[in-house]
CSV table of N, CA and C in Angstrom, one decimal:
chain,number,residue,atom,x,y,z
A,18,MET,N,-6.5,17.9,-17.3
A,18,MET,CA,-7.7,17.2,-17.1
A,18,MET,C,-8.5,17.8,-16.0
A,19,SER,N,-9.8,17.9,-16.2
A,19,SER,CA,-10.6,18.4,-15.1
A,19,SER,C,-11.8,17.4,-14.9
A,20,GLY,N,-12.2,17.3,-13.7
A,20,GLY,CA,-13.4,16.4,-13.5
A,20,GLY,C,-13.0,15.4,-12.3
A,21,CYS,N,-13.7,14.3,-12.3
A,21,CYS,CA,-13.6,13.4,-11.2
A,21,CYS,C,-13.2,12.0,-11.7
A,22,LEU,N,-12.6,11.3,-10.8
A,22,LEU,CA,-12.3,9.9,-11.1
A,22,LEU,C,-13.0,9.0,-10.2
A,23,ASP,N,-13.4,7.8,-10.6
A,23,ASP,CA,-14.1,6.9,-9.8
A,23,ASP,C,-13.2,5.7,-9.4
A,24,ARG,N,-13.6,5.1,-8.3
A,24,ARG,CA,-12.8,3.8,-8.0
A,24,ARG,C,-13.1,2.7,-9.0
A,25,VAL,N,-12.1,2.0,-9.3
A,25,VAL,CA,-12.1,1.0,-10.4
A,25,VAL,C,-13.3,0.0,-10.0
A,26,ARG,N,-14.1,-0.3,-11.0
A,26,ARG,CA,-15.1,-1.3,-10.9
A,26,ARG,C,-14.5,-2.8,-10.7
A,27,GLU,N,-15.1,-3.5,-9.8
A,27,GLU,CA,-14.7,-4.9,-9.5
A,27,GLU,C,-15.4,-6.0,-10.4
A,28,THR,N,-16.5,-5.6,-11.0
A,28,THR,CA,-17.4,-6.5,-11.6
A,28,THR,C,-17.5,-6.5,-13.1
A,29,ASP,N,-17.0,-5.5,-13.8
A,29,ASP,CA,-17.1,-5.4,-15.3
A,29,ASP,C,-15.8,-5.8,-15.9
A,30,ASP,N,-15.9,-7.0,-16.6
A,30,ASP,CA,-14.8,-7.6,-17.3
A,30,ASP,C,-14.8,-7.2,-18.8
A,31,LYS,N,-15.7,-6.5,-19.3
A,31,LYS,CA,-15.9,-6.1,-20.7
A,31,LYS,C,-14.7,-5.2,-21.1
A,32,THR,N,-14.1,-5.5,-22.3
A,32,THR,CA,-13.0,-4.6,-22.8
A,32,THR,C,-13.4,-4.1,-24.1
A,33,ALA,N,-12.8,-3.0,-24.5
A,33,ALA,CA,-12.9,-2.5,-25.8
A,33,ALA,C,-11.7,-2.9,-26.7
A,34,ASP,N,-11.8,-3.0,-28.0
A,34,ASP,CA,-10.7,-3.3,-28.8
A,34,ASP,C,-9.6,-2.2,-28.7
A,35,SER,N,-10.0,-1.0,-28.6
A,35,SER,CA,-9.0,0.1,-28.4
A,35,SER,C,-9.8,1.3,-27.8
A,36,VAL,N,-9.1,2.2,-27.1
A,36,VAL,CA,-9.6,3.4,-26.5
A,36,VAL,C,-8.7,4.6,-26.9
A,37,ARG,N,-9.3,5.8,-26.6
A,37,ARG,CA,-8.6,7.0,-26.9
A,37,ARG,C,-8.0,7.5,-25.6
A,38,LEU,N,-6.7,7.8,-25.5
A,38,LEU,CA,-6.1,8.2,-24.3
A,38,LEU,C,-6.2,9.6,-23.9
A,39,CYS,N,-6.6,9.9,-22.7
A,39,CYS,CA,-6.4,11.2,-22.2
A,39,CYS,C,-5.2,11.3,-21.3
A,40,GLN,N,-5.1,10.5,-20.2
A,40,GLN,CA,-3.9,10.5,-19.4
A,40,GLN,C,-3.9,9.3,-18.4
A,41,ALA,N,-2.7,9.0,-17.9
A,41,ALA,CA,-2.5,8.1,-16.8
A,41,ALA,C,-1.6,8.8,-15.9
A,42,MET,N,-1.9,8.7,-14.6
A,42,MET,CA,-1.2,9.4,-13.5
A,42,MET,C,-1.0,8.6,-12.3
A,43,VAL,N,0.3,8.9,-11.7
A,43,VAL,CA,0.5,8.4,-10.3
A,43,VAL,C,0.5,9.6,-9.4
A,44,PHE,N,-0.4,9.6,-8.4
A,44,PHE,CA,-0.5,10.7,-7.5
A,44,PHE,C,-0.1,10.3,-6.1
A,45,ASN,N,0.9,11.0,-5.4
A,45,ASN,CA,1.2,10.7,-4.1
A,45,ASN,C,0.3,11.4,-3.1
A,46,ASP,N,-0.7,10.7,-2.6
A,46,ASP,CA,-1.7,11.3,-1.6
A,46,ASP,C,-1.3,11.0,-0.2
A,47,ASP,N,-0.1,10.4,0.0
A,47,ASP,CA,0.4,10.2,1.4
A,47,ASP,C,0.9,11.6,1.9
A,48,GLU,N,0.3,11.9,3.0
A,48,GLU,CA,0.5,13.3,3.7
A,48,GLU,C,2.0,13.4,4.2
A,49,THR,N,2.7,12.4,4.5
A,49,THR,CA,4.0,12.5,5.1
A,49,THR,C,5.2,12.0,4.4
A,50,GLU,N,5.0,11.1,3.5
A,50,GLU,CA,6.2,10.3,2.9
A,50,GLU,C,6.4,10.7,1.4
A,51,THR,N,7.7,10.6,1.1
A,51,THR,CA,8.1,10.7,-0.3
A,51,THR,C,8.1,9.3,-0.8
A,52,HIS,N,7.6,9.1,-2.0
A,52,HIS,CA,7.5,7.7,-2.7
A,52,HIS,C,8.3,7.7,-4.0
A,53,HIS,N,9.1,6.7,-4.3
A,53,HIS,CA,9.7,6.6,-5.6
A,53,HIS,C,8.7,5.7,-6.5
A,54,VAL,N,8.4,6.3,-7.5
A,54,VAL,CA,7.4,5.7,-8.5
A,54,VAL,C,7.9,5.6,-9.8
A,55,ARG,N,7.5,4.6,-10.6
A,55,ARG,CA,7.8,4.5,-12.0
A,55,ARG,C,6.5,4.2,-12.7
A,56,LEU,N,6.3,5.0,-13.9
A,56,LEU,CA,5.0,4.8,-14.6
A,56,LEU,C,5.5,4.4,-15.9
A,57,ARG,N,4.6,3.4,-16.5
A,57,ARG,CA,4.8,3.0,-17.9
A,57,ARG,C,3.5,2.8,-18.5
A,58,LEU,N,3.5,3.1,-19.8
A,58,LEU,CA,2.3,2.9,-20.6
A,58,LEU,C,2.6,1.9,-21.8
A,59,ARG,N,1.9,0.9,-22.0
A,59,ARG,CA,2.2,-0.1,-23.0
A,59,ARG,C,1.0,-0.2,-23.9
A,60,GLU,N,1.3,-0.7,-25.2
A,60,GLU,CA,0.3,-1.1,-26.0
A,60,GLU,C,0.8,-2.5,-26.5
A,61,GLY,N,0.2,-3.6,-26.0
A,61,GLY,CA,0.7,-5.0,-26.3
A,61,GLY,C,2.2,-5.0,-25.7
A,62,ASP,N,3.1,-5.4,-26.6
A,62,ASP,CA,4.5,-5.6,-26.2
A,62,ASP,C,5.3,-4.2,-26.4
A,63,ASP,N,4.7,-3.3,-26.9
A,63,ASP,CA,5.3,-1.9,-27.3
A,63,ASP,C,5.3,-1.0,-26.0
A,64,ARG,N,6.4,-0.6,-25.5
A,64,ARG,CA,6.4,0.3,-24.3
A,64,ARG,C,6.4,1.7,-25.0
A,65,LEU,N,5.3,2.5,-24.7
A,65,LEU,CA,5.1,3.8,-25.3
A,65,LEU,C,5.7,4.9,-24.4
A,66,TYR,N,5.8,4.6,-23.0
A,66,TYR,CA,6.1,5.6,-22.1
A,66,TYR,C,6.8,5.0,-20.9
A,67,ASP,N,7.9,5.6,-20.4
A,67,ASP,CA,8.5,5.0,-19.2
A,67,ASP,C,9.2,6.1,-18.4
A,68,GLU,N,8.7,6.4,-17.3
A,68,GLU,CA,9.4,7.5,-16.5
A,68,GLU,C,9.3,7.2,-15.0
A,69,GLU,N,10.3,7.7,-14.2
A,69,GLU,CA,10.2,7.5,-12.8
A,69,GLU,C,10.6,8.8,-12.2
A,70,ALA,N,10.2,8.9,-10.8
A,70,ALA,CA,10.4,10.1,-10.1
A,70,ALA,C,10.2,9.8,-8.6
A,71,ALA,N,10.8,10.6,-7.8
A,71,ALA,CA,10.6,10.6,-6.3
A,71,ALA,C,9.5,11.7,-6.1
A,72,LEU,N,8.3,11.2,-5.7
A,72,LEU,CA,7.1,12.1,-5.6
A,72,LEU,C,7.0,12.6,-4.0
A,73,GLU,N,7.1,13.8,-3.7
A,73,GLU,CA,6.8,14.4,-2.5
A,73,GLU,C,5.3,14.2,-2.3
A,74,PRO,N,4.8,14.5,-1.0
A,74,PRO,CA,3.3,14.5,-0.8
A,74,PRO,C,2.7,15.5,-1.8
A,75,HIS,N,1.6,15.0,-2.4
A,75,HIS,CA,0.7,15.8,-3.3
A,75,HIS,C,1.4,16.2,-4.6
A,76,GLU,N,2.5,15.4,-5.0
A,76,GLU,CA,3.0,15.6,-6.3
A,76,GLU,C,2.6,14.4,-7.1
A,77,TRP,N,2.7,14.6,-8.5
A,77,TRP,CA,2.2,13.5,-9.4
A,77,TRP,C,3.3,13.3,-10.6
A,78,LEU,N,3.0,12.2,-11.3
A,78,LEU,CA,3.7,11.9,-12.4
A,78,LEU,C,2.7,11.4,-13.5
A,79,THR,N,2.7,12.1,-14.6
A,79,THR,CA,1.6,12.0,-15.6
A,79,THR,C,2.2,11.7,-17.0
A,80,VAL,N,1.4,10.8,-17.7
A,80,VAL,CA,1.7,10.7,-19.2
A,80,VAL,C,0.3,11.1,-19.8
A,81,GLU,N,0.4,12.0,-20.8
A,81,GLU,CA,-0.8,12.5,-21.4
A,81,GLU,C,-0.8,12.0,-23.0
A,82,ALA,N,-1.9,12.1,-23.6
A,82,ALA,CA,-2.0,11.7,-25.0
A,82,ALA,C,-0.9,12.4,-25.8
A,83,ALA,N,-0.5,13.6,-25.6
A,83,ALA,CA,0.4,14.4,-26.4
A,83,ALA,C,1.8,13.8,-26.1
A,84,ASP,N,2.0,12.9,-25.1
A,84,ASP,CA,3.4,12.3,-24.9
A,84,ASP,C,3.6,11.0,-25.6
A,85,VAL,N,2.6,10.5,-26.2
A,85,VAL,CA,2.7,9.1,-26.8
A,85,VAL,C,2.1,9.1,-28.3
A,86,GLU,N,2.5,8.1,-29.0
A,86,GLU,CA,2.0,7.8,-30.3
A,86,GLU,C,1.9,6.3,-30.5
A,87,PRO,N,0.8,5.7,-30.8
A,87,PRO,CA,-0.4,6.3,-31.1
A,87,PRO,C,-1.3,6.8,-29.9
A,88,THR,N,-2.2,7.6,-30.0
A,88,THR,CA,-3.0,8.1,-28.9
A,88,THR,C,-4.3,7.2,-28.8
A,89,GLU,N,-4.5,6.3,-29.6
A,89,GLU,CA,-5.6,5.3,-29.6
A,89,GLU,C,-5.1,3.8,-29.7
A,90,GLY,N,-5.5,3.0,-28.7
A,90,GLY,CA,-5.0,1.7,-28.8
A,90,GLY,C,-5.5,0.9,-27.6
A,91,ALA,N,-5.0,-0.3,-27.4
A,91,ALA,CA,-5.3,-1.2,-26.3
A,91,ALA,C,-4.2,-1.0,-25.2
A,92,PHE,N,-4.4,0.0,-24.4
A,92,PHE,CA,-3.3,0.5,-23.4
A,92,PHE,C,-3.3,-0.2,-22.1
A,93,THR,N,-2.2,-0.5,-21.6
A,93,THR,CA,-2.0,-1.0,-20.3
A,93,THR,C,-1.2,0.0,-19.5
A,94,PHE,N,-1.7,0.5,-18.3
A,94,PHE,CA,-1.1,1.5,-17.5
A,94,PHE,C,-0.4,0.6,-16.4
A,95,GLU,N,0.9,0.8,-16.2
A,95,GLU,CA,1.6,0.1,-15.2
A,95,GLU,C,2.4,1.1,-14.3
A,96,PHE,N,2.5,0.7,-12.9
A,96,PHE,CA,3.4,1.5,-12.1
A,96,PHE,C,4.0,0.7,-11.0
A,97,GLN,N,5.1,1.2,-10.6
A,97,GLN,CA,5.9,0.4,-9.6
A,97,GLN,C,6.0,1.4,-8.4
A,98,LEU,N,5.8,1.0,-7.2
A,98,LEU,CA,5.9,1.8,-6.1
A,98,LEU,C,7.0,1.4,-5.1
A,99,ASN,N,7.9,2.3,-4.9
A,99,ASN,CA,9.2,2.1,-4.0
A,99,ASN,C,10.0,0.8,-4.4
A,100,GLY,N,10.1,0.5,-5.7
A,100,GLY,CA,10.9,-0.6,-6.2
A,100,GLY,C,10.3,-1.9,-6.0
A,101,ALA,N,9.1,-2.1,-5.5
A,101,ALA,CA,8.4,-3.3,-5.4
A,101,ALA,C,7.9,-3.8,-6.7
A,102,GLY,N,7.1,-4.8,-6.7
A,102,GLY,CA,6.5,-5.4,-7.9
A,102,GLY,C,5.6,-4.4,-8.7
A,103,TRP,N,5.3,-4.7,-10.0
A,103,TRP,CA,4.5,-3.9,-10.8
A,103,TRP,C,3.1,-4.1,-10.6
A,104,HIS,N,2.3,-3.1,-10.8
A,104,HIS,CA,0.8,-3.1,-10.7
A,104,HIS,C,0.3,-2.6,-12.0
A,105,GLU,N,-0.7,-3.2,-12.6
A,105,GLU,CA,-1.2,-2.8,-13.9
A,105,GLU,C,-2.7,-2.7,-14.0
A,106,MET,N,-3.1,-1.9,-14.9
A,106,MET,CA,-4.6,-1.7,-15.2
A,106,MET,C,-4.8,-1.7,-16.7
A,107,ASP,N,-5.7,-2.5,-17.1
A,107,ASP,CA,-6.1,-2.6,-18.5
A,107,ASP,C,-7.0,-1.4,-18.8
A,108,MET,N,-6.5,-0.4,-19.5
A,108,MET,CA,-7.3,0.8,-19.8
A,108,MET,C,-8.5,0.5,-20.8
A,109,THR,N,-8.6,-0.6,-21.5
A,109,THR,CA,-9.7,-0.8,-22.3
A,109,THR,C,-11.0,-1.3,-21.5
A,110,THR,N,-10.8,-1.4,-20.2
A,110,THR,CA,-12.0,-1.7,-19.4
A,110,THR,C,-12.7,-0.4,-18.9
A,111,ILE,N,-12.1,0.7,-19.1
A,111,ILE,CA,-12.7,2.1,-18.7
A,111,ILE,C,-13.8,2.4,-19.7
A,112,ARG,N,-14.9,2.9,-19.2
A,112,ARG,CA,-16.1,3.2,-20.0
A,112,ARG,C,-16.3,4.7,-20.1
A,113,SER,N,-15.3,5.3,-20.7
A,113,SER,CA,-15.4,6.8,-21.1
A,113,SER,C,-14.6,7.0,-22.4
A,114,ASP,N,-14.8,8.1,-23.0
A,114,ASP,CA,-14.1,8.5,-24.2
A,114,ASP,C,-13.8,9.9,-24.1
A,115,PRO,N,-12.5,10.3,-24.0
A,115,PRO,CA,-11.2,9.5,-23.9
A,115,PRO,C,-11.1,8.8,-22.4
A,116,VAL,N,-10.2,8.0,-22.2
A,116,VAL,CA,-10.0,7.4,-20.9
A,116,VAL,C,-8.9,8.0,-20.1
A,117,ALA,N,-9.1,8.0,-18.8
A,117,ALA,CA,-8.0,8.5,-17.8
A,117,ALA,C,-8.0,7.5,-16.6
A,118,ALA,N,-6.8,7.4,-16.1
A,118,ALA,CA,-6.7,6.5,-14.8
A,118,ALA,C,-5.6,7.2,-13.9
A,119,THR,N,-5.8,6.9,-12.6
A,119,THR,CA,-4.8,7.4,-11.6
A,119,THR,C,-4.6,6.3,-10.6
A,120,ALA,N,-3.3,6.1,-10.3
A,120,ALA,CA,-2.9,5.3,-9.2
A,120,ALA,C,-2.7,6.2,-8.1
A,121,LEU,N,-3.6,6.2,-7.1
A,121,LEU,CA,-3.5,7.0,-5.9
A,121,LEU,C,-2.7,6.4,-4.8
A,122,VAL,N,-1.5,6.8,-4.5
A,122,VAL,CA,-0.7,6.2,-3.5
A,122,VAL,C,-1.0,6.8,-2.0
A,123,THR,N,-1.4,5.9,-1.1
A,123,THR,CA,-1.7,6.4,0.2
A,123,THR,C,-0.7,6.0,1.3
A,124,GLY,N,0.2,5.2,1.0
A,124,GLY,CA,1.3,4.7,1.9
A,124,GLY,C,2.3,3.8,1.2
A,125,ASP,N,3.2,3.3,2.1
A,125,ASP,CA,4.4,2.5,1.5
A,125,ASP,C,4.0,1.5,0.5
A,126,ASP,N,2.9,0.7,0.8
A,126,ASP,CA,2.5,-0.4,0.0
A,126,ASP,C,1.0,-0.3,-0.2
A,127,SER,N,0.6,0.9,-0.3
A,127,SER,CA,-1.0,1.1,-0.3
A,127,SER,C,-1.3,2.1,-1.4
A,128,PHE,N,-2.3,1.6,-2.4
A,128,PHE,CA,-2.7,2.4,-3.5
A,128,PHE,C,-4.1,1.9,-3.9
A,129,VAL,N,-4.7,2.6,-4.7
A,129,VAL,CA,-6.0,2.3,-5.3
A,129,VAL,C,-5.9,2.9,-6.7
A,130,PHE,N,-6.4,2.1,-7.7
A,130,PHE,CA,-6.6,2.6,-9.1
A,130,PHE,C,-8.0,3.4,-9.2
A,131,LEU,N,-8.0,4.6,-9.8
A,131,LEU,CA,-9.2,5.3,-10.0
A,131,LEU,C,-9.3,5.5,-11.5
A,132,GLU,N,-10.5,5.6,-12.0
A,132,GLU,CA,-10.7,5.6,-13.5
A,132,GLU,C,-11.7,6.7,-13.8
A,133,SER,N,-11.7,7.2,-15.0
A,133,SER,CA,-12.6,8.2,-15.5
A,133,SER,C,-14.0,7.3,-15.8
A,134,SER,N,-15.0,8.1,-15.7
A,134,SER,CA,-16.3,7.5,-16.2
A,134,SER,C,-16.9,8.5,-17.2
A,135,LYS,N,-17.9,8.0,-18.0
A,135,LYS,CA,-18.5,8.8,-19.1
A,135,LYS,C,-18.8,10.1,-18.7
A,136,GLY,N,-18.3,11.2,-19.4
A,136,GLY,CA,-18.8,12.5,-19.1
A,136,GLY,C,-18.1,13.2,-17.9
A,137,ASN,N,-17.2,12.6,-17.3
A,137,ASN,CA,-16.6,13.3,-16.1
A,137,ASN,C,-15.2,13.8,-16.3
A,138,ILE,N,-14.7,13.8,-17.5
A,138,ILE,CA,-13.3,14.4,-17.7
A,138,ILE,C,-13.4,15.2,-19.0
A,139,GLU,N,-12.5,16.2,-19.1
A,139,GLU,CA,-12.2,16.9,-20.3
A,139,GLU,C,-10.7,16.9,-20.5
A,140,CYS,N,-10.4,16.6,-21.8
A,140,CYS,CA,-8.9,16.6,-22.1
A,140,CYS,C,-8.7,17.6,-23.1
């Protein structure tokens, strides 16, 4: 994937029936700490992807369209940071085609979701 991701919008609650997946990623942007993360991708009750890893600073864990079937649907991106509760993002709220999202980890319990916007990614 190349391009930029934007901070998740707080005001747009519109969703699409389905989206075409590019990727979902957890990126450890913490300069000093290793973090244990778990990444899942769901469509409804179906778990399409589930993987975990200990991420050193500037390492990432990614699920791409080639890793799942189907590649189009109403996806939910979930991740867990250091064994704490789950955080999720409804990928049908992203306004690009295809869609991409990143959970940017900045500390032990600190993260932000970033999303693709129209025209800023290539898959």
